[in-house]
Amino acid sequence: MNAVLKEIPPSSRVNHFLATPKKLLINGKWVTAASGKTFEVTNPATGAVIAHVAEGDKADVDAAVQAARKAFESAPWATMTSSDRSKIIWRIGELILQHRDELAELESLDNGKPMAVAKAADVPLAADIFQYMAGWCTKIEGKTIPLSVLYTPGVQYHSYTRPEPIGVVGQIIPWNFPLLMAAWKLAPALATGCTIVLKVAEETPLSALRLGEILQEAGLPPGVVNIITGFGETAGAALAAHPGVDKVAFTGSTEVGRLIVKAAAKDLKHVSLELGGKSPNIILKDADLETAIPGAASAIFFNHGQCCCAGSRLYVQKGIFDKVVDGVASYAKAIKVGPGLDPATEMGPMVSEIQRNRVAGYLEAGKQEGARAVAGGKAREGAGYFIEPTVFVDTRPHMKIIQEEIFGPVVAAIPFDDMDDKLVSAANDSIYGLAAGVWTRDVSKAHALAAQLKAGTVWVNCYNIFDAALPFGGYKQSGWGREMGEAVLENYLSTKAVTIRL
């Protein structure tokens, strides 16, 4: 690990934002928590406190849900034309881009990721999903259905469907892509005409709060989006179980996803889930290794490995195994690790001390179970929550580092003999099914493997390719429903059938 320790102070604009009280957005107003409590937000590169944020809980969630219900059922949102709604959503995207530098800096300071990455990926992708979804506002259509009612011969009917907003939506987002996950959730819900209570991750609330200001600047009516900061055990649980919420959308761990389902089951809320992953990344011996090796490194080390679709199980065909492992390990050793605001940084810290310790625990478990680290293998001593980019070999299928989601920059390289049922079985041997990668020059092999892998996304000769038009979600315990694309609209719509006797 090539450590970069240079710490860069925040800009004056971001310092001003951090210095102002961080409140809850409820019914178009910034308010303190009902309890008066706040909690600390820290910079994961140093562990230093950078802000204090209102600690919302059940009372605040209740006020936010009431505001969202009122906004859903009354003007101006309830009566707004789809064209006017589209213009507001498009404007949100424009404003995000106008504030690109500030948002990227906040994301880096709060989450730890390199500012250059946030500026190139997180912020523009957040803007893009709003502008993509703005186009759907005027294209959500029903259809007419010809009827042949056998028990009313000779009677004519006019039947049609109406896709209608599902209502008040509770959305709970994670800390790995704070701004982008907020955008993925908010944009389609707004496009369909829903109203929202957004509960942001307690580790990374800052960019979502700044986004709340942007929503207001764009002209979003009061109560349409309400933003709650607080802890999962209190605010998140209250939102998932609230009887005034019609639907819950959650992105996060599979473990918490199960709790969301239990909370929502009491009154049978609609639920969509984007959960964990343990994605296989397969390199066949005919692959272009000049592309596959850096691609495999990026698949696991992007965003510090704090990526639900990270290619954390690297299957490499025998004959090229040593060359691929050496190549990925060389990339790992060369990565410059340091504070996200330093332009030289290529990988920042884990988001929190808890996450750093969790990943370090997996590193030790891997070694104790017999795996060998050919790069990295430990946490960095001193300030900040840094983990060395790590490559393991000599693994076995039952090991924790093979079976469990680590959510850190840790990959296990696994040799295989042939592209056969045994390889497919090993790749699919997981409770998860979020993503997979295949590297080969043979298009027939690519199609064959893509068809057999139990994953919601399969990348061929690429990895981590996202677009607002491309649906994203998982099989098995990686979730229910899809994010992005036309498919995500189903999460926020109910279909009404209307039949008129003529």
Coordinates of C-alpha atoms in Angstrom, one line a residue, residues 277-281 296 299-301 305 307-315 390 392 401-414 432 435 463:
G277 CA -23.4 -9.2 -3.0
K278 CA -20.5 -11.6 -3.3
S279 CA -20.0 -11.3 -7.0
P280 CA -17.9 -13.7 -9.0
N281 CA -15.6 -12.3 -11.6
A296 CA -10.4 -7.2 -12.2
A299 CA -13.8 -4.4 -9.9
I300 CA -12.8 -4.9 -6.3
F301 CA -10.8 -1.8 -5.4
G305 CA -14.4 -2.2 -2.1
C307 CA -19.5 -1.6 -3.3
C308 CA -22.4 -4.1 -3.2
C309 CA -21.5 -5.5 -6.6
A310 CA -17.7 -5.6 -6.1
G311 CA -16.0 -8.5 -7.9
S312 CA -14.7 -10.0 -4.7
R313 CA -14.4 -13.7 -5.9
L314 CA -11.9 -13.8 -8.7
Y315 CA -12.1 -17.0 -10.7
T390 CA -5.6 -7.1 -0.3
F392 CA -5.8 -13.6 -1.1
I401 CA -13.8 -14.5 2.9
I402 CA -15.4 -16.6 0.2
Q403 CA -18.9 -16.9 1.6
E404 CA -19.5 -13.6 3.3
E405 CA -19.7 -10.0 2.0
I406 CA -16.7 -8.1 3.3
F407 CA -17.5 -4.7 1.9
G408 CA -13.8 -3.7 1.7
P409 CA -10.9 -3.8 -0.7
V410 CA -10.4 -7.6 -0.4
V411 CA -10.4 -10.1 -3.2
A412 CA -9.9 -13.9 -3.2
A413 CA -8.4 -15.4 -6.3
I414 CA -9.5 -18.9 -7.1
Y432 CA -26.3 -13.5 -3.2
A435 CA -23.6 -9.0 -10.2
Y463 CA -17.1 -4.1 -14.9

